[in-house]
């Protein structure tokens, strides 16, 4: 089969088309012919050779996809040949075919291929941060960093669905802040012009927020601790701001009884991901399918333009998600 491979760790010019073996599904797996896949920041880090891959991931990039079932394992009886599906895998989505655990796949229903391919990494990550780890309750306050991207878009709406009182978000431009406001943020903060810690202290009367969803790690760690209320919960889902925090006062973690938990979804066990998939399908997916939850795809590329798609991801000048169409497979169906 045809796939997008990486010559050697480095820039976008290291991405190329090559041939590799078509996967064979295990008893619990489906073989899916991919129509679309989505980009994530981890793809950039993996391309550069800096991502700590789980043992289940192979050399092919990509974790999100949508397509058609063309093969089923003996135990994957919930699906049949020809079903239109979308799912999340440990890797391998930059290809014509993928073998994936059936418990990590959903029926596409009324969703488009592009929409389905772009949902799960962001919505699962946000669902973890807001619900599993954050345990956000009605009437509580939340802060969501890097809020104009896919995870932030999902987290804002999950916080709103949970009944959050105030939804503070950070982003770096007026356009991105306005986007967040339209999605449901109540207190957009331009981190280039304002201190989010000062805004939160002022707006909450010095109390702080109950939950923080953070993807920066080191650069915001100290101010995040200062911005949490007593018994506050912080979910760390990325390290875009570095991994070494200096001159941070850790004492508030003790006297405010803070709960801080890190998580990368890709490193989670298959059982955990199956349970998360089931909960998401029950509690969140119906709201997306009905149109109640907003979702935004900034741009769709043909896979011949994968290098341009990676450049856009690196530039961070987009909102929502970037998807890629596997044109070889699409042309076969025309």
mmCIF file with all atom_site columns, C-alpha atoms in Angstrom, residues 33 137 231:
data_model
loop_
_atom_site.group_PDB
_atom_site.id
_atom_site.type_symbol
_atom_site.label_atom_id
_atom_site.label_alt_id
_atom_site.label_comp_id
_atom_site.label_asym_id
_atom_site.label_entity_id
_atom_site.label_seq_id
_atom_site.pdbx_PDB_ins_code
_atom_site.Cartn_x
_atom_site.Cartn_y
_atom_site.Cartn_z
_atom_site.occupancy
_atom_site.B_iso_or_equiv
_atom_site.pdbx_formal_charge
_atom_site.auth_seq_id
_atom_site.auth_comp_id
_atom_site.auth_asym_id
_atom_site.auth_atom_id
_atom_site.pdbx_PDB_model_num
ATOM 1 C CA . UNK A 1 33  ? -9.538  1.884  3.849  1.00 0.00 ? 33  UNK A CA 1
ATOM 2 C CA . UNK A 1 137 ? -18.936 20.537 38.289 1.00 0.00 ? 137 UNK A CA 1
ATOM 3 C CA . UNK A 1 231 ? -8.800  21.847 46.033 1.00 0.00 ? 231 UNK A CA 1
#
